[in-house]
Amino acid sequence: MKSLKAQGHLFASSDAQMEVLNKSDHEPFDSKLKDVGLYPFKPTGIDIFQVNLGKMCNQTCKHCHVDAGPDRKEIMTRKTMQQCLDILAVHDIPKVDLTGGAPEMNPNFRWFVEEAAALGKHIMDRCNLTIITANKKYNDLPQFFAKHRVEVISSLPHYTSLRTDSQRGDGVFDRSVKAIRMLNEIGYGIEGTGLELNLVYNPTGAILPGSQETLEADYKRELKRRFGIEFNNLYVITNMPISRFLDYLLVSNNYENYMQKLVEAFNPNAAGKVMCRNTLSIGWDGYIYDCDFNQMLDIKVKSTAQHLSDFDFEGLNSREIEVNQHCYGCTAGPGSSCGGQTS
Amino acid sequence: METYYKPEDLKKFGNIGEFQKKLADKFFDYYGEVFKEGALTGREKALIALGVAHAIQCPYCIDAYTSDTLEKGCTEEQLMEAVHVAGAIRGGASLVHGVQMMNQTKKIMM
Ligand code: SF4
Ligand code: SF4
């Protein structure tokens, strides 16, 4: 499968996506925030520096909000990474969250992790698992992660191959299980080692996710029983109606129902806890966004500091967060963020 | 095309209160209460609802409880097993009347 960009698809443009999202007559998200006293939407701090190291990926998952894939060439340069490190060195931002694409495919990935770890930051890597088995040069990633106490966060949309492969591609489930085994072998996901392996569930279709607690119990039981593998926590995430998932919703004639579900499930408590309130998202080219979703929709932060070169902690910490209709994906039911359900 | 069942009507279920509010309110309160976690989990109740939906062949309930069971983390296999339970009970209900047919046959035949 090719990325939308390589296909020359309409949704390679964020404007086309925004047009679809704003065509329906659902209540505007900002007015929903006004109703619950959360508008203007402000950060509560900057605790997480989420860095998108590039759009290149060894997979082409059907729901990918990044439109990542092997054909994407956008990748963060060492110079931009150094700008990130310079900022991290002088500001009290405790967590660095690495994402992509497959962040490990960035040629400077290991250097960046070493430098960020030397600054005493807690590092999270959004690892798609299969990259570990994709090529010999990645086989020692588990050891590298362990050396720097990197928290590994990995998508596994289901504990059956049918569901996982239908979203992430043929054979992905088996290779993911193999990678989890390699991580387990050196202590990842095993109670008491302090090496965290957290899995991510997201629905394989136009449905909302169920309870994180119940699904985590299912995953723990089934993965142990069927494959003898372990992990720490399950983060349950809602699919955002953007990019390839938006395309899927429209093609499968599920868009209106799905949006309706998201809007009806708006939860003010979850709205107060969305990740943009304590996160900054950095694009591969150094531009700054409220979150990875806004990044993919090309909605930059509302601030004079829109690029790392103009970084201004105070200005960014008091910015107004840019919201739009896709934000309903973060506030439905128990809420959804990069760390799972929020309320 | 005019059809008796329209998928969009499911969203209008709540409107039945327009003609008789008191009874609708009582029904929806009761409905909500029934599906809360209790001695049975929400997931168990949703699977029962899916089976019953097939037994009574209500297309609205089939759509609603297919989504609900999937959202609650059930697998395709579990959904189909619930439908088979409905099928087995329906089939069994017909077949067990075979005894009545046999009784009647024996009564009226030499
Ligand atoms: S969802 Fe993750 S693993 Fe899949 S294509 Fe996108 S970036 Fe790659
Ligand atoms: S989509 Fe981004 S900006 Fe919108 S609520 Fe979610 S995290 Fe915040």
XYZ file of C-alpha atoms and ligand atoms in Angstrom:
469
model
C 0.000 0.000 0.000
C 1.236 3.496 -0.857
C 0.867 6.585 1.313
C -1.868 9.063 0.360
C 0.889 11.427 -0.679
C 2.438 8.912 -3.073
C -1.011 8.143 -4.495
C -1.550 11.845 -5.156
C -4.695 11.494 -3.019
C -6.810 14.524 -2.207
C -6.242 13.950 1.531
C -2.501 14.385 1.134
C -3.601 18.002 1.544
C -4.639 19.045 5.031
C -6.963 21.689 3.569
C -9.044 18.980 1.906
C -9.311 17.138 5.243
C -10.308 20.292 7.089
C -12.973 20.952 4.500
C -14.563 17.553 5.110
C -14.321 17.935 8.886
C -16.029 21.310 8.783
C -18.733 20.417 6.271
C -21.030 18.543 8.660
C -23.330 20.546 10.889
C -21.954 19.220 14.186
C -21.550 21.809 16.910
C -18.146 23.487 16.541
C -15.667 22.030 19.020
C -14.724 25.441 20.411
C -18.343 26.216 21.258
C -18.532 22.874 23.073
C -15.486 24.002 25.084
C -17.246 27.305 25.831
C -20.274 25.400 27.182
C -18.080 23.640 29.723
C -15.996 26.686 30.649
C -12.789 25.551 28.956
C -12.541 28.246 26.300
C -10.066 29.736 25.467
C -8.249 26.433 25.684
C -4.974 26.898 27.561
C -2.045 24.652 28.487
C -1.524 23.532 32.059
C 2.247 23.299 31.491
C 4.824 21.818 29.139
C 5.772 18.434 30.540
C 6.174 16.463 27.330
C 8.257 17.332 24.292
C 6.911 15.071 21.561
C 9.295 14.952 18.647
C 8.280 13.539 15.286
C 11.535 12.248 13.851
C 10.120 11.737 10.378
C 7.355 10.225 8.325
C 9.332 7.267 7.042
C 8.032 3.928 8.273
C 8.470 0.257 7.411
C 4.677 -0.169 7.614
C 1.701 1.496 5.921
C -1.116 0.989 8.404
C -4.609 1.696 7.130
C -5.523 4.076 9.950
C -2.242 6.032 10.159
C -2.831 9.687 11.029
C 0.698 10.550 9.853
C 0.226 9.004 6.394
C 3.583 7.392 7.047
C 5.189 4.676 4.952
C 8.347 3.515 3.201
C 7.708 6.074 0.457
C 7.802 9.080 2.815
C 11.161 10.818 2.813
C 10.564 13.640 5.329
C 13.041 13.119 8.131
C 14.356 15.322 10.961
C 17.933 16.463 10.425
C 20.655 16.314 13.063
C 20.676 20.112 13.113
C 16.971 20.246 14.063
C 17.559 17.511 16.640
C 20.339 19.603 18.123
C 17.902 22.522 18.383
C 15.563 20.232 20.350
C 18.406 19.206 22.653
C 19.451 22.820 23.229
C 15.911 23.641 24.311
C 15.639 20.549 26.486
C 18.950 21.418 28.150
C 17.704 24.753 29.475
C 14.041 24.053 30.191
C 12.470 21.860 32.789
C 10.570 19.605 30.394
C 10.926 16.157 31.966
C 9.680 13.873 29.186
C 10.749 13.369 25.584
C 8.301 11.389 23.478
C 9.730 10.119 20.193
C 7.401 9.344 17.361
C 7.256 9.107 13.588
C 6.851 7.178 11.218
C 9.218 4.685 12.713
C 11.470 7.003 14.761
C 14.239 4.391 14.784
C 14.617 4.775 10.993
C 16.010 8.254 11.476
C 19.799 7.776 11.047
C 20.452 9.985 14.097
C 17.909 8.270 16.331
C 20.425 6.599 18.664
C 22.541 9.712 18.984
C 19.471 11.745 19.883
C 18.355 9.247 22.522
C 21.853 9.174 24.061
C 21.997 12.967 24.232
C 18.484 13.341 25.654
C 19.204 10.612 28.215
C 22.407 12.425 29.206
C 20.195 15.447 29.996
C 18.339 13.252 32.470
C 15.113 13.178 30.471
C 12.614 10.345 30.603
C 12.459 9.049 27.049
C 9.475 7.363 25.449
C 9.776 5.700 22.072
C 6.686 4.964 19.990
C 8.071 1.808 18.471
C 5.947 -0.112 15.978
C 7.611 -3.415 17.102
C 8.158 -4.817 13.601
C 11.066 -2.420 13.043
C 13.019 -4.499 15.589
C 12.811 -7.535 13.321
C 12.829 -5.652 9.991
C 16.577 -5.594 9.500
C 19.654 -6.891 11.296
C 20.738 -3.362 12.167
C 17.634 -2.942 14.335
C 17.813 -6.306 16.120
C 19.682 -4.854 19.096
C 17.159 -2.072 19.713
C 15.843 -3.799 22.866
C 19.358 -3.687 24.392
C 19.784 -0.074 23.320
C 16.417 0.875 24.843
C 17.276 -0.907 28.078
C 20.640 0.846 28.350
C 18.901 4.232 28.319
C 15.844 3.103 30.294
C 13.642 4.117 27.354
C 9.924 3.518 27.884
C 8.692 1.569 24.874
C 5.146 2.277 23.688
C 3.915 0.020 20.922
C 0.763 -0.403 18.910
C -0.845 -3.796 18.909
C -4.450 -3.174 17.920
C -5.530 -6.645 18.964
C -4.348 -9.885 20.527
C -5.501 -11.786 17.421
C -3.650 -11.730 14.109
C -6.884 -11.230 12.164
C -7.597 -7.835 13.680
C -4.009 -6.633 13.894
C -3.120 -7.582 10.325
C -6.318 -6.119 8.904
C -5.164 -2.725 10.159
C -1.381 -2.939 10.048
C -0.650 -5.324 7.160
C -0.164 -9.041 6.557
C 2.250 -10.743 8.920
C 2.567 -7.733 11.244
C 1.018 -9.591 14.172
C 3.485 -12.498 14.082
C 6.452 -10.158 13.734
C 5.128 -7.998 16.582
C 4.841 -11.040 18.848
C 8.417 -11.959 17.957
C 9.580 -8.424 18.833
C 7.705 -8.481 22.171
C 9.462 -11.775 22.956
C 12.826 -10.118 22.286
C 11.842 -7.231 24.567
C 10.549 -9.591 27.269
C 13.797 -11.578 27.143
C 15.801 -8.632 28.410
C 13.183 -7.644 30.984
C 10.855 -5.265 29.113
C 7.258 -5.624 30.244
C 8.271 -7.823 33.155
C 7.112 -6.712 36.593
C 9.881 -5.399 38.826
C 12.513 -4.690 36.140
C 11.549 -1.041 35.704
C 11.749 -1.545 31.932
C 8.372 -0.383 30.708
C 6.668 -1.876 27.686
C 3.230 -0.377 27.179
C 0.956 -1.514 24.395
C -1.586 0.553 22.518
C -5.042 -0.642 21.519
C -7.059 1.225 18.954
C -10.202 -0.094 17.310
C -9.832 -1.799 13.950
C -12.837 -0.084 12.449
C -15.389 2.681 12.781
C -16.143 2.017 16.429
C -15.148 3.655 19.684
C -12.841 1.829 22.070
C -14.224 0.093 25.145
C -12.964 0.301 28.700
C -9.189 0.391 29.118
C -9.359 -1.680 32.271
C -11.351 -4.509 30.675
C -9.275 -4.540 27.495
C -6.025 -4.536 29.451
C -7.194 -7.571 31.416
C -8.130 -9.332 28.141
C -4.779 -8.519 26.553
C -2.788 -9.671 29.581
C -4.672 -12.941 29.816
C -4.748 -13.728 26.104
C -1.183 -12.704 25.211
C 0.158 -14.711 28.116
C -2.018 -17.730 27.366
C -1.530 -17.786 23.595
C 2.090 -16.613 23.259
C 3.604 -16.425 26.738
C 4.361 -12.708 26.336
C 3.968 -9.855 28.842
C 3.649 -6.073 28.996
C 2.958 -3.381 31.602
C -0.031 -1.211 30.659
C -2.478 -1.030 27.808
C -3.213 2.442 26.470
C -6.570 2.621 24.761
C -6.699 5.221 22.000
C -9.544 6.468 19.797
C -8.897 6.684 16.055
C -8.814 10.311 14.969
C -10.934 11.226 11.946
C -7.984 12.517 9.926
C -5.653 11.364 7.142
C -5.881 7.657 6.218
C -8.539 6.910 8.846
C -10.651 9.770 7.496
C -10.267 8.293 4.030
C -11.318 4.870 5.342
C -14.372 6.393 7.065
C -15.503 8.073 3.868
C -14.814 5.150 1.546
C -16.594 2.716 3.878
C -19.520 5.121 4.298
C -19.004 5.346 8.045
C -17.915 8.955 8.363
C -21.159 10.600 9.473
C -22.000 7.892 12.001
C -18.508 7.923 13.429
C -18.426 11.712 13.817
C -21.867 11.626 15.365
C -20.659 9.054 17.882
C -17.630 11.172 18.769
C -19.713 14.317 19.196
C -22.398 12.588 21.262
C -19.752 11.050 23.499
C -18.144 14.451 24.305
C -16.973 14.308 27.898
C -16.031 17.598 29.616
C -13.845 15.762 32.096
C -11.832 14.207 29.262
C -11.629 17.613 27.545
C -9.843 19.012 30.580
C -7.203 16.310 30.330
C -6.324 16.183 26.636
C -2.631 15.863 25.880
C -2.185 19.218 24.120
C -2.582 20.822 27.549
C 0.806 19.541 28.707
C 2.573 18.631 25.471
C 4.339 20.368 22.627
C 4.632 18.535 19.346
C 7.633 19.147 17.113
C 7.494 18.398 13.407
C 10.333 16.834 11.410
C 11.150 20.301 10.046
C 11.251 22.005 13.448
C 7.807 23.606 13.432
C 5.848 23.543 16.660
C 2.299 22.249 17.096
C -0.180 21.638 19.923
C -0.224 17.916 19.192
C 0.723 15.330 16.577
C -2.782 15.521 15.065
C -2.617 19.288 14.576
C 0.840 18.705 13.135
C -0.558 16.380 10.475
C -3.316 18.879 9.713
C -0.691 21.592 9.418
C -2.209 23.708 12.208
C 0.793 25.395 13.838
C 0.756 26.810 17.370
C -0.906 30.169 17.881
C 2.246 31.929 18.987
C 5.025 34.049 17.607
C 7.251 31.049 18.356
C 6.149 28.707 15.596
C 9.576 27.205 14.984
C 12.281 25.793 17.265
C 14.553 28.659 16.218
C 12.170 31.112 17.927
C 11.395 28.894 20.928
C 9.820 30.860 23.778
C 8.793 28.724 26.752
C 6.632 31.344 28.463
C 4.935 32.429 25.261
C 4.142 28.838 24.328
C 2.996 27.981 27.821
C 0.417 30.754 27.715
C -0.698 30.178 24.107
C -4.239 29.419 23.098
C -4.506 25.844 21.820
C -5.827 25.560 18.275
C -8.861 23.299 18.149
C -11.122 22.060 15.380
C -13.652 19.289 14.731
C -11.076 16.460 14.838
C -10.596 17.281 18.547
C -13.825 15.385 19.273
C -11.619 12.297 18.887
C -9.754 13.229 22.079
C -12.817 13.975 24.189
C -15.148 11.067 23.413
C -16.178 8.892 26.345
C -13.261 8.238 28.662
C -11.044 10.432 26.460
C -7.988 9.576 24.424
C -4.390 10.693 24.429
C -0.970 9.278 23.639
C -1.086 7.847 27.164
C -4.468 6.177 26.666
C -7.815 7.006 28.255
C -7.742 10.168 30.315
C -10.710 9.975 32.645
C -36.194 3.967 -2.242
C -38.995 3.549 0.286
C -38.267 0.793 2.788
C -39.907 -0.190 6.050
C -36.599 -0.081 7.937
C -34.382 2.989 7.659
C -30.973 2.858 9.401
C -31.208 6.548 10.330
C -34.400 5.811 12.315
C -32.328 4.123 15.014
C -31.006 7.544 16.052
C -34.598 8.705 16.419
C -35.524 5.989 18.895
C -35.666 8.575 21.680
C -38.389 10.430 19.767
C -41.018 7.855 20.744
C -41.484 10.104 23.781
C -43.088 12.737 21.544
C -46.375 10.784 21.519
C -46.235 9.354 25.056
C -43.535 10.895 27.224
C -44.227 9.238 30.555
C -44.047 5.680 29.286
C -41.018 6.441 27.097
C -39.158 7.967 30.049
C -39.937 4.954 32.190
C -38.807 2.618 29.417
C -35.497 4.424 28.775
C -34.740 4.643 32.497
C -35.390 0.945 32.812
C -33.348 0.200 29.695
C -30.400 2.172 31.028
C -30.609 0.417 34.365
C -30.768 -3.048 32.757
C -27.540 -2.504 30.831
C -25.499 -1.223 33.764
C -22.796 -3.530 35.098
C -24.390 -5.785 37.676
C -24.134 -9.475 38.472
C -23.462 -9.692 34.729
C -20.769 -7.555 33.107
C -21.648 -4.958 30.473
C -19.997 -7.204 27.900
C -22.058 -10.254 28.885
C -25.243 -8.205 28.667
C -24.265 -6.859 25.252
C -23.657 -10.400 23.944
C -27.038 -11.538 25.270
C -28.629 -8.500 23.602
C -26.910 -9.412 20.322
C -28.236 -12.972 20.525
C -31.759 -11.797 21.360
C -31.593 -9.213 18.557
C -31.052 -12.086 16.129
C -33.776 -14.187 17.675
C -36.308 -11.380 17.303
C -34.653 -10.295 14.036
C -34.567 -6.598 14.833
C -32.205 -4.895 12.343
C -31.832 -1.846 14.572
C -30.766 -3.946 17.553
C -28.441 -6.048 15.375
C -26.587 -2.909 14.202
C -26.515 -1.379 17.665
C -25.295 -4.480 19.497
C -22.801 -5.451 16.814
C -21.082 -2.107 17.420
C -21.546 -2.342 21.159
C -20.061 -5.832 21.516
C -17.124 -4.926 19.249
C -16.534 -1.734 21.243
C -16.618 -3.739 24.425
C -13.748 -5.832 23.064
C -15.528 -8.967 21.838
C -14.032 -10.830 18.899
C -15.804 -11.751 15.665
C -15.833 -15.362 16.856
C -17.641 -14.421 20.064
C -20.240 -12.399 18.162
C -20.939 -15.338 15.869
C -21.187 -17.737 18.801
C -23.846 -15.453 20.322
C -25.775 -15.627 17.030
C -25.464 -19.421 17.074
C -26.905 -19.479 20.578
C -29.912 -17.558 19.216
C -30.086 -19.971 16.267
C -29.853 -23.016 18.510
C -32.612 -21.774 20.809
C -34.839 -20.842 17.884
C -34.156 -24.137 16.127
C -34.579 -26.048 19.362
C -37.844 -24.273 20.072
C -39.203 -25.503 16.745
C -37.805 -28.987 17.083
C -38.995 -29.551 20.646
C -42.521 -29.071 19.303
C -41.773 -32.163 17.285
C -42.670 -34.037 20.467
C -46.105 -32.449 20.387
C -46.437 -33.462 16.742
C -45.402 -37.006 17.637
C -47.866 -37.125 20.548
C -50.671 -35.940 18.302
C -49.668 -38.366 15.556
C -49.682 -41.265 17.977
C -53.027 -40.174 19.333
C -54.833 -39.966 16.036
C -53.163 -42.774 14.151
C -53.614 -46.482 14.658
S 0.591 3.816 12.394
Fe 2.716 3.837 13.077
S 3.568 1.926 12.290
Fe 1.679 2.300 11.168
S 2.294 3.409 9.309
Fe 1.756 4.933 10.848
S 3.683 5.449 11.841
Fe 4.003 3.503 10.766
S -6.586 16.928 18.591
Fe -4.814 17.908 19.521
S -5.484 19.997 19.893
Fe -7.310 18.771 19.604
S -7.910 18.158 21.676
Fe -6.662 16.512 20.786
S -4.632 16.953 21.521
Fe -5.796 18.829 21.767
